[in-house]
Coordinates of C-alpha atoms in Angstrom, one line a residue:
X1 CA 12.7 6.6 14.5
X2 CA 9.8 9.4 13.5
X3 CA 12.0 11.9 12.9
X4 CA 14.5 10.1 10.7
X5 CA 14.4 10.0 7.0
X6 CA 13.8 6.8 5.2
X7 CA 17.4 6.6 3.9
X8 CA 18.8 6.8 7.5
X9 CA 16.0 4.1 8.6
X10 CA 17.0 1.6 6.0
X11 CA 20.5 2.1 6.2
X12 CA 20.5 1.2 9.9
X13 CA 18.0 -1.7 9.0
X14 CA 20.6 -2.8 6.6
X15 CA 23.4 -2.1 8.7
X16 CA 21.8 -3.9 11.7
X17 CA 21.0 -6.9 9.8
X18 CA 24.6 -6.8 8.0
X19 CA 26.2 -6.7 11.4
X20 CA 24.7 -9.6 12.9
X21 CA 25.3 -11.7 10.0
X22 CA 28.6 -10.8 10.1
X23 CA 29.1 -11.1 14.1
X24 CA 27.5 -14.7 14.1
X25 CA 30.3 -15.5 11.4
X26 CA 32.8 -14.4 13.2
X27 CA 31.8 -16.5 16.0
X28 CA 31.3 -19.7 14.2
X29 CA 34.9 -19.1 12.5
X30 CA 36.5 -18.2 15.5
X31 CA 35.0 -21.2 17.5
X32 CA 35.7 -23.9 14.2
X33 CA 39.6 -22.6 14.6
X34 CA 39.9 -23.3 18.2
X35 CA 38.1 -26.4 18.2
X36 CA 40.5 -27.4 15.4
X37 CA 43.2 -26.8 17.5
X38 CA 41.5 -28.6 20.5
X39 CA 41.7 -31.8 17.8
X40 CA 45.0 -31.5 16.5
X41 CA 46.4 -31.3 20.6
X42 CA 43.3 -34.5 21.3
X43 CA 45.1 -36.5 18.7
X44 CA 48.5 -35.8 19.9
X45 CA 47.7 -36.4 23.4
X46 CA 45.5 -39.7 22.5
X47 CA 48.3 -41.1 20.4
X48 CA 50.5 -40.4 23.8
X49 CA 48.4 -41.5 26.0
X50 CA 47.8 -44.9 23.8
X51 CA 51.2 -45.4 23.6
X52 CA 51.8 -45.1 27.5
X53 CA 48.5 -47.3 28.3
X54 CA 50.2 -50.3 25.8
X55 CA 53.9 -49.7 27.4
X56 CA 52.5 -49.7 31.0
X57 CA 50.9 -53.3 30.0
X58 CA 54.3 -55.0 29.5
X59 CA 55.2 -53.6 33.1
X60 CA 55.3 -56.9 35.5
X61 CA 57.0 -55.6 38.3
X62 CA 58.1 -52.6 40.7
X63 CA 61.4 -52.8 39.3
X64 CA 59.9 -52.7 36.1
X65 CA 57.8 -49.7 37.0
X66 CA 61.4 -47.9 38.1
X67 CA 62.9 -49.3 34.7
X68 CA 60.2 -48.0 32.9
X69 CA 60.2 -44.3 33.8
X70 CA 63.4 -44.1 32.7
X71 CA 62.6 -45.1 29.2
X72 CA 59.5 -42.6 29.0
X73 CA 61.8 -40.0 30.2
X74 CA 64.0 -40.7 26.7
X75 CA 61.0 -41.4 24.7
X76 CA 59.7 -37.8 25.3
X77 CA 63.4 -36.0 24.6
X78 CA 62.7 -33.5 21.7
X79 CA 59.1 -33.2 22.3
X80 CA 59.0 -30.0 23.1
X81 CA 55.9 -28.8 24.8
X82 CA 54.5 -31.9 25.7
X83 CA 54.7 -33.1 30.0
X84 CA 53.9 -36.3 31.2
X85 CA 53.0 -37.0 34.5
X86 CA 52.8 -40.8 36.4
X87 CA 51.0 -40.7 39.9
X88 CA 50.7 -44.1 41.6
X89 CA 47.8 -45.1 43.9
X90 CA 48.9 -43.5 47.1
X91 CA 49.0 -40.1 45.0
X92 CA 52.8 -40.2 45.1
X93 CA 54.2 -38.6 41.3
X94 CA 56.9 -41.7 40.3
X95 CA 57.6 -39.9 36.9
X96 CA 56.7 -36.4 35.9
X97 CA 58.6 -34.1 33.0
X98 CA 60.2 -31.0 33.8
X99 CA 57.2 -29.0 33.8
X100 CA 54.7 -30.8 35.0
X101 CA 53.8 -29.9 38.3
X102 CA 50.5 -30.7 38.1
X103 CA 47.9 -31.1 41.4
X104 CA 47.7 -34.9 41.5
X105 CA 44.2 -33.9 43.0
X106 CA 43.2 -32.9 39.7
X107 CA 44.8 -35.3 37.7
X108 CA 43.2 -37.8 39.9
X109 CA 39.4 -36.2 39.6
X110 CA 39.7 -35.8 35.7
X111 CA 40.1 -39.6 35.4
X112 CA 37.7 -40.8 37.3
X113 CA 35.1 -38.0 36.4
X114 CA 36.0 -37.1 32.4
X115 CA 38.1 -40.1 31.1
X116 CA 39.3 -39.9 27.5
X117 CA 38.0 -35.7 27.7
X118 CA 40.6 -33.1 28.0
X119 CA 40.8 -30.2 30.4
X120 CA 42.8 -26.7 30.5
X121 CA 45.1 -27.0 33.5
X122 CA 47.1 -23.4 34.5
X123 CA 50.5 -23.8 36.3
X124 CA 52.0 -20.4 37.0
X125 CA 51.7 -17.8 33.7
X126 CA 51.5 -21.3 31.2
X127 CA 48.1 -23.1 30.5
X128 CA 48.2 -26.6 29.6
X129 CA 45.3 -28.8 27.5
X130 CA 45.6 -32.1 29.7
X131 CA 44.5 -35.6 29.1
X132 CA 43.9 -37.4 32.4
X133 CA 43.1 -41.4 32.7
X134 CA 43.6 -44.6 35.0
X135 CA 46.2 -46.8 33.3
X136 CA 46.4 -50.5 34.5
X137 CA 49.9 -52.2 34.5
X138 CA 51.1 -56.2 34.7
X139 CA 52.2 -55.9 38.1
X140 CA 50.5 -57.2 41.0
X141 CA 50.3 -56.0 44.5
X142 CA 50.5 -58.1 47.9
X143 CA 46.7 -59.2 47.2
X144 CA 47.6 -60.5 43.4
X145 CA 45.5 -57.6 42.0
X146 CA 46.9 -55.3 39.3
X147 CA 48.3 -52.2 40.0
X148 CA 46.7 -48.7 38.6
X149 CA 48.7 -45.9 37.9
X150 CA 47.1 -42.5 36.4
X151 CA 49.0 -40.9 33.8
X152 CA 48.4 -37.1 32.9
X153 CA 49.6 -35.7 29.3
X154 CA 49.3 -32.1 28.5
X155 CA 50.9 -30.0 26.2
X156 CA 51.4 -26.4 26.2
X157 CA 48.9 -24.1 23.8
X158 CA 50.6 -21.3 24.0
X159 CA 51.7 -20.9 20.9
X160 CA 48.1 -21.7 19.5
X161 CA 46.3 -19.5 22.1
X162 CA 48.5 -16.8 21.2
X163 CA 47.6 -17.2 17.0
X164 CA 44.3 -17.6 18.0
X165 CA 44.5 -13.7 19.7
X166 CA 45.9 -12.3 16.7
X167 CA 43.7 -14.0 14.6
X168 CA 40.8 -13.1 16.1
X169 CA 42.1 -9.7 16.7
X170 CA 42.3 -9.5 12.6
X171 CA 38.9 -11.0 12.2
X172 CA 36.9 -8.6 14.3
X173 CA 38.8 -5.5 13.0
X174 CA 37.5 -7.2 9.3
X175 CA 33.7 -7.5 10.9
X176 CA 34.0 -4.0 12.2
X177 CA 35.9 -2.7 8.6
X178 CA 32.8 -4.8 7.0
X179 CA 30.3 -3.3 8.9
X180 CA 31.0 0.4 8.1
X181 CA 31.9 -0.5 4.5
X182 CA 28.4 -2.1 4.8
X183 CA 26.9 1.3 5.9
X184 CA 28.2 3.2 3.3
X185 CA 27.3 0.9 0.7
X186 CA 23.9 0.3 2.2
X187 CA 23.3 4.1 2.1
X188 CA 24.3 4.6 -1.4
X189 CA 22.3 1.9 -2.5
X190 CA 19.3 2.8 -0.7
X191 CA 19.4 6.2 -1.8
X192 CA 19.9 4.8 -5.7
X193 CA 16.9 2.8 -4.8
X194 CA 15.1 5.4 -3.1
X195 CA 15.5 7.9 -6.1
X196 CA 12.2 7.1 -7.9
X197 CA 10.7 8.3 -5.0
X198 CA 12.7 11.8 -5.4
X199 CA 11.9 11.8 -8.8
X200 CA 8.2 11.3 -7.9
X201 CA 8.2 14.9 -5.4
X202 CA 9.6 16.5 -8.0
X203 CA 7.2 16.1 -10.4
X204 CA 4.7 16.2 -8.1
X205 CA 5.8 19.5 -6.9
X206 CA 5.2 20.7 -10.7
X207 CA 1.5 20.1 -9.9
X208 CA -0.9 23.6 -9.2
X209 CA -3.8 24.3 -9.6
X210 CA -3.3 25.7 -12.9
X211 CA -1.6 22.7 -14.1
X212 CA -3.6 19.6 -12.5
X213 CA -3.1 17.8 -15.9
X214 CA 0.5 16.8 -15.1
X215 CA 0.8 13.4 -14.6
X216 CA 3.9 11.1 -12.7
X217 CA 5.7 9.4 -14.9
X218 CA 4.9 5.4 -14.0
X219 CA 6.5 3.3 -17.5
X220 CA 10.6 3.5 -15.2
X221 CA 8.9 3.2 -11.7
X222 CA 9.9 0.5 -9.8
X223 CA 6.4 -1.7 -9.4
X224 CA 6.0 -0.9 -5.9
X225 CA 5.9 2.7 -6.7
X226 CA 4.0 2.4 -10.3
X227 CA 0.9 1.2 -8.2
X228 CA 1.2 4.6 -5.9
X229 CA 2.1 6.9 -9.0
X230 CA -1.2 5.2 -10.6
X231 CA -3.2 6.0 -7.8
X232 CA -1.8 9.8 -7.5
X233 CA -2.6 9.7 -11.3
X234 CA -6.0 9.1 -11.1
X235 CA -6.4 11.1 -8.0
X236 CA -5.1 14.0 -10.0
X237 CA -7.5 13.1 -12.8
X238 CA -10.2 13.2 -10.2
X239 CA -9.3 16.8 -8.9
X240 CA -8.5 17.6 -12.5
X241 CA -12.1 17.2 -13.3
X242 CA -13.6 18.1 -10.2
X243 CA -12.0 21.9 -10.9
X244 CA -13.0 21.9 -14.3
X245 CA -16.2 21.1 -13.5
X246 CA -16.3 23.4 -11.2
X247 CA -14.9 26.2 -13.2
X248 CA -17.0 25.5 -16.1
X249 CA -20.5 26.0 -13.8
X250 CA -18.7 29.4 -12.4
X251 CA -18.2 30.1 -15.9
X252 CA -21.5 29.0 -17.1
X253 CA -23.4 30.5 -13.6
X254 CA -21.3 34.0 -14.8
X255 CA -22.8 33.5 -18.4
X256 CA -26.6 32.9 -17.9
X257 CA -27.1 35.6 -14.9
X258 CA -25.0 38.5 -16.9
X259 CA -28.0 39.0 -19.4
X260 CA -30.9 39.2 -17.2
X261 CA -28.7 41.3 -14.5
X262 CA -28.1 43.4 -17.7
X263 CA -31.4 43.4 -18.5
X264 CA -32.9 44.5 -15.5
X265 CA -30.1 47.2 -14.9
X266 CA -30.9 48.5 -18.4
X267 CA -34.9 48.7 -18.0
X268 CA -34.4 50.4 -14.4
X269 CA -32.0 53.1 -15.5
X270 CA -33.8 54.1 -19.1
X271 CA -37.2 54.2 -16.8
X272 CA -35.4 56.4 -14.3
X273 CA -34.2 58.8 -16.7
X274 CA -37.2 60.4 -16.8
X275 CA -40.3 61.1 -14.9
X276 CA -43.3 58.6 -16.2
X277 CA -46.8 57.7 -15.3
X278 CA -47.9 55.0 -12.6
X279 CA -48.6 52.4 -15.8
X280 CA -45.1 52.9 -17.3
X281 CA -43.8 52.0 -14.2
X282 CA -46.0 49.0 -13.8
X283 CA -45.0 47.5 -16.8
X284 CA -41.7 47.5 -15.9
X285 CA -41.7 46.2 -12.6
X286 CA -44.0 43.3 -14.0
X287 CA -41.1 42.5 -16.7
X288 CA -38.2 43.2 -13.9
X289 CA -40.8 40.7 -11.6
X290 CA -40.9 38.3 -14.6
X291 CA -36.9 38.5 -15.1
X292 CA -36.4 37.9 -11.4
X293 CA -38.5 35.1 -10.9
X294 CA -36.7 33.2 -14.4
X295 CA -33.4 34.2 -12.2
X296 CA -34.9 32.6 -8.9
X297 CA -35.5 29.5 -10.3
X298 CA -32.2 29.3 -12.4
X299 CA -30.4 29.5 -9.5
X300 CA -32.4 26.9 -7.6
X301 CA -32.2 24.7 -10.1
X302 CA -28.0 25.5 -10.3
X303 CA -28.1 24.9 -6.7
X304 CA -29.8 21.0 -6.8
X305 CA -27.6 20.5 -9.6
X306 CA -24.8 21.4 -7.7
X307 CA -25.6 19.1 -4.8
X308 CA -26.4 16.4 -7.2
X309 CA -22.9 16.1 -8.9
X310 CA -21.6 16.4 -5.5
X311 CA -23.2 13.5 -4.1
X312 CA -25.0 15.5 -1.6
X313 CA -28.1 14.8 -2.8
X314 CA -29.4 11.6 -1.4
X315 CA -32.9 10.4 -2.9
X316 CA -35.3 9.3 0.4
X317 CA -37.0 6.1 -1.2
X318 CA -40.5 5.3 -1.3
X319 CA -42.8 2.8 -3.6
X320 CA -43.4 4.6 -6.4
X321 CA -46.0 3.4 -9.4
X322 CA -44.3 4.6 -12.6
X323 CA -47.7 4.0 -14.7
X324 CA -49.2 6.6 -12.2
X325 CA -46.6 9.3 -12.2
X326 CA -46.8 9.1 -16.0
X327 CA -50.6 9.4 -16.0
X328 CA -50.5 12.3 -13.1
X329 CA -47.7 13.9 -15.8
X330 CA -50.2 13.5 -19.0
X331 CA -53.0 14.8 -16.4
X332 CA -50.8 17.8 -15.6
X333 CA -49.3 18.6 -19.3
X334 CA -52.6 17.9 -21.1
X335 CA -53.6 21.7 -21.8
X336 CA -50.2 22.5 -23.2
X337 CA -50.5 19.4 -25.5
X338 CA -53.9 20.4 -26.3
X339 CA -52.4 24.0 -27.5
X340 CA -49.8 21.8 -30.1
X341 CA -52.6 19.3 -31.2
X342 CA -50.4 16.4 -29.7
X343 CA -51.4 13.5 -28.7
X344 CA -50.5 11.4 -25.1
X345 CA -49.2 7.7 -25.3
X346 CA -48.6 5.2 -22.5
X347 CA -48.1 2.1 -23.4
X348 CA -46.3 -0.8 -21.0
X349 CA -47.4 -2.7 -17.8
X350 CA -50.5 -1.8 -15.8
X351 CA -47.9 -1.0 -12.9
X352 CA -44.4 -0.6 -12.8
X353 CA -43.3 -0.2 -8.9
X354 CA -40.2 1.1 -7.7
X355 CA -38.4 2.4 -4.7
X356 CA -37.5 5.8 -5.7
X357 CA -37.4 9.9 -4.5
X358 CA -41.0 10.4 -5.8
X359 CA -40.6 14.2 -6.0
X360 CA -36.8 14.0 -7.8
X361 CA -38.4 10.9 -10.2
X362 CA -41.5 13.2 -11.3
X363 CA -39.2 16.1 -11.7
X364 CA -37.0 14.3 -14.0
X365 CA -39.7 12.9 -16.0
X366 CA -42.0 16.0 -16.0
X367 CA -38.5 17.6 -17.8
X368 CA -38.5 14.7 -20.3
X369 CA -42.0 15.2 -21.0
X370 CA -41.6 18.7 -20.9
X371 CA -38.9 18.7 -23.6
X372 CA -40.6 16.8 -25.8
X373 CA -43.8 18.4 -26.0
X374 CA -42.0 21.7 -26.7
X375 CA -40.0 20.3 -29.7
X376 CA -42.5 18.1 -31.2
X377 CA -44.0 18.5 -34.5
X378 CA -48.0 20.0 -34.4
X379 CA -50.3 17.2 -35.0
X380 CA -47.8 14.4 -33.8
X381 CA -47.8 11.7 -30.5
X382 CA -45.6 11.9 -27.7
X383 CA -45.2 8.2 -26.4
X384 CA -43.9 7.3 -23.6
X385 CA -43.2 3.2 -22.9
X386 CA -42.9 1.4 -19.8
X387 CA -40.6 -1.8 -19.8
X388 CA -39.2 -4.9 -17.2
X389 CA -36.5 -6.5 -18.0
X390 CA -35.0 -8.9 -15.5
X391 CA -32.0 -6.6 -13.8
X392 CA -34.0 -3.2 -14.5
X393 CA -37.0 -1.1 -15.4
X394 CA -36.9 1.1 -18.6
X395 CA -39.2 4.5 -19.9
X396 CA -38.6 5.8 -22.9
X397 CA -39.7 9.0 -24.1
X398 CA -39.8 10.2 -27.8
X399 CA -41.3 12.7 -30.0
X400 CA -41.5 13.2 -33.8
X401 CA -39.4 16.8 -34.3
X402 CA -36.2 17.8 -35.8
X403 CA -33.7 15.5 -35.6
X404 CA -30.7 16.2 -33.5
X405 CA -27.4 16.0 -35.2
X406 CA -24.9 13.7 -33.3
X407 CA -22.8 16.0 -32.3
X408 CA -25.3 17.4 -30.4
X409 CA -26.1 14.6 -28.7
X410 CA -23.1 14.2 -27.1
X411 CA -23.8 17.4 -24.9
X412 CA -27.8 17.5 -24.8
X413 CA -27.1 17.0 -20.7
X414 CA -24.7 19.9 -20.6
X415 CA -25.5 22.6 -18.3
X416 CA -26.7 25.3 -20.2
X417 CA -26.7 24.0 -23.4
X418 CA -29.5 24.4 -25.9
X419 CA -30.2 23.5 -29.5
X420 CA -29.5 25.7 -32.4
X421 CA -32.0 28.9 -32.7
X422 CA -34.4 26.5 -34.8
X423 CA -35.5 24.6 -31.8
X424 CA -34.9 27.1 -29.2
X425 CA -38.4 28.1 -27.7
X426 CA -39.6 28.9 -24.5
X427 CA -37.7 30.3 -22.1
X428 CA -35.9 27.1 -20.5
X429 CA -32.9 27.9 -18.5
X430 CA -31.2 24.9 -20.3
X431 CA -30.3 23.1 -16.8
X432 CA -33.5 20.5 -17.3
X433 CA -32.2 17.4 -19.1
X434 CA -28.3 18.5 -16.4
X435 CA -31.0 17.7 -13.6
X436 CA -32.5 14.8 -15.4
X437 CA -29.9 13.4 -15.9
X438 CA -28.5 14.0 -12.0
X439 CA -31.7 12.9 -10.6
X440 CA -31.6 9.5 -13.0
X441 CA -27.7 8.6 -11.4
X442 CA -28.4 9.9 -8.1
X443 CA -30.8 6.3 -8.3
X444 CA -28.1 4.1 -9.5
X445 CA -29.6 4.5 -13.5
X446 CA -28.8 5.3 -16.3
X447 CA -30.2 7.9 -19.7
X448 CA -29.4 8.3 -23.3
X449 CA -30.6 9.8 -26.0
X450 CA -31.0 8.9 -29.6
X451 CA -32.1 10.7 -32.8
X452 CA -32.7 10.0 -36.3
X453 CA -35.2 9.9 -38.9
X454 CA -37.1 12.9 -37.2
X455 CA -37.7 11.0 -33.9
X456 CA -35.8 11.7 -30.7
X457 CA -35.7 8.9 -28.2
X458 CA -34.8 9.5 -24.4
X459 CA -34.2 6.1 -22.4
X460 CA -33.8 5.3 -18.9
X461 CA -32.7 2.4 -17.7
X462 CA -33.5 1.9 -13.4
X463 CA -32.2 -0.9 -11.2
X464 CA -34.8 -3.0 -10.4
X465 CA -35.3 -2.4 -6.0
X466 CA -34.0 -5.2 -3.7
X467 CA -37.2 -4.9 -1.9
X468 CA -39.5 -5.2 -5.4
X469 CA -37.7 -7.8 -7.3

């Protein structure tokens, strides 16, 4: 059954269940016709046998018995079919029809043992449906009690067992003409039924991978087949944007290491163009040191970012104290804000635990903190406020700078994006707020980013832990 298509299946499923159907009503038709006929010979015999029983009543003596036979004998002229049988006591036949030649044994035995049911009785090449019974008569013997006689009817079925073979003959080569006209309709009508499915492999074979944003057709599907052409869907939407993803960071990996490979090429060959003094050559292997180690950490940084958006990353949880990481961050940041004349704000509970990567949770807000010291305004505060709410903790980070325009904000955690040239400074590899933002979902949170009225706002928003609550 494995190797068979799904047509072939349901068509013999169909045809299976078609046949039976049909076999069982051939047998119950077949079965009501000869059990009419059993009725229409029982009410023939039961009138004859009625008839005889009432006759043998008016029968008072032997003679009478004699006398009596004679008149059954005319009774039953044009009858055709029908035999009539009279066996006394002693098992001696007083009256019997031309054809009835019928073992008084049995005629006997089916009236004491069945009386009123009929039998089939076979004499020679002819079968015979019989009615066998004890019939009292109004004649007495020696001892004054009444004699018994058993009377035997049958007629000849023949005729009805030979319509019955050609009826049934005629009915089974209908089941069997049913059935196969069953098996070809069945196997049209599964493969009409069936053809969504054809249609779906067709499309599906459209799908490469240089058009993943195909998508199966699911408003004519059957409902069955909607449900899997939605899933396929969105499994194509997944790949879709797991390749563009992934051909965006080749694209954007190709993009950021061209110019310092460039760089560094260019520097080597002009100093190797000539011979130069031991300083020369210092000062450019301190710049080629200084491009190398910006390219190290790029690609470090590409490769956590890479295993975060992957899901390979996979934070191992401590108890952290927000307030403290935020202080050992101001501790850590102080000299550069010291440089810009900016001033440190915490504000928000004494302690704010969490279960978190303590390492990954510092990281993201060291780049938050990082980001905001570097594009705020000279002589301004960088706040940052702590927050519990009842489903989550919140830290929110803003400066007083240039305000980002909106459409900016939509791809601030872009890898590799940065600002305009007017806020460019530094020599960020534009992958910090990609790994923030990474770090922040790899802990079931979320972060956004607001702007206006020269104040930029970062928010994050962290599940409150099971353990904490």
């Amino acid at each position: 059954m494995s190797r068979i298509s799904l047509t072939q299946r349901l068509t013999l499923m169909f045809v299976s269940a078609a046949s039976s159907v049909l076999l069982a009503l051939g047998f119950v038709i077949a079965a009501s016709v000869e059990q009419h006929f059993e009725e229409l010979d029982m009410e023939v015999l039961s009138g004859k046998m009625e008839l005889t029983r009432q006759a043998f009543l008016a029968v008072t003596s032997h003679e009478g018995l004699t006398q009596f036979t004679h008149q059954l004998a005319q009774s039953l002229v044009g009858h055709q079919g029908l035999e009539v049988m009279v066996i006394d006591a002693d098992q001696s036949v007083i009256f019997a029809t031309g054809n009835a030649d019928f073992s008084p044994e049995v005629v006997i035995s089916q009236a004491a043992r069945t009386p009123g049911r009929s039998g089939l009785w076979t004499q020679g090449s002819q079968t015979y449906r019989g009615l066998a019974a004890q019939i009292p008569t109004a004649t007495l013997d020696s001892n004054g009690l009444a004699v018994n006689v058993y009377v035997a009817v049958a007629t000849d079925i023949a005729q009805h067992t030979a319509y019955l073979s050609a009826f049934l003959k005629t009915l089974w080569l209908f089941v069997a003409a049913a059935v196969a006209l069953t098996g070809v309709l069945g196997w049209a009508a599964v493969r009409r039924g069936l053809m969504p499915l054809r249609t779906m492999r067709e499309q599906a074979q459209v799908v490469t991978a240089q058009q993943l944003s195909h998508r199966l057709q699911v408003q004519h599907m059957p409902v069955e087949l909607a449900e899997l052409a939605q899933s396929l869907n969105d499994m194509l939407a997944r790949l879709d944007e797991a390749f563009t993803r992934l051909s965006d960071f080749s694209s954007d990996i190709a993009h950021e290491l061209r110019t310092p490979v460039s760089n560094l090429m260019t520097q080597t060959q002009v100093v190797l163009s000539r011979p130069r003094d031991v300083a020369e050559y210092r000062s450019v292997l301190e710049s080629n040191a200084e491009e190398l180690e910006r390219m190290a950490r790029m690609i470090s940084d590409m490769l956590l970012l890479a295993k975060a958006e992957n899901g390979l990353v996979v934070p191992s949880r401590e108890a952290v104290d927000l307030t403290k990481e935020v202080r050992a961050l101001f501790d850590y940041y102080e000299a550069v804000a010291d440089e810009k004349h900016l001033q440190l704000s915490l504000s928000g509970p004494s302690a704010v635990p969490l279960l978190a990567d303590r390492l990954m949770l510092r990281r993201a807000l060291g780049n938050l903190l990082s980001n905001a010291i570097r594009h705020a305004n000279p002589d301004s505060c960088v706040r940052v406020t702590l927050g519990q709410a009842s489903d989550a903790l919140t830290v929110t980070v803003e400066n007083v700078g240039d305000t980002i325009a909106p459409e900016f904000l939509e791809r601030i955690f872009d890898r590799f994006f940065r600002l305009d040239p007017a806020r460019q400074h530094g020599d960020g590899t534009g992958l910090g707020l990609a790994i923030t933002k990474s770090i922040i979902v790899g802990h079931g949170g979320t972060i956004v980013a607001t702007s206006s009225g020269a104040v930029t706002k970062f928010t994050i928003r962290l599940p409150h832990s099971p353990m904490l609550a």
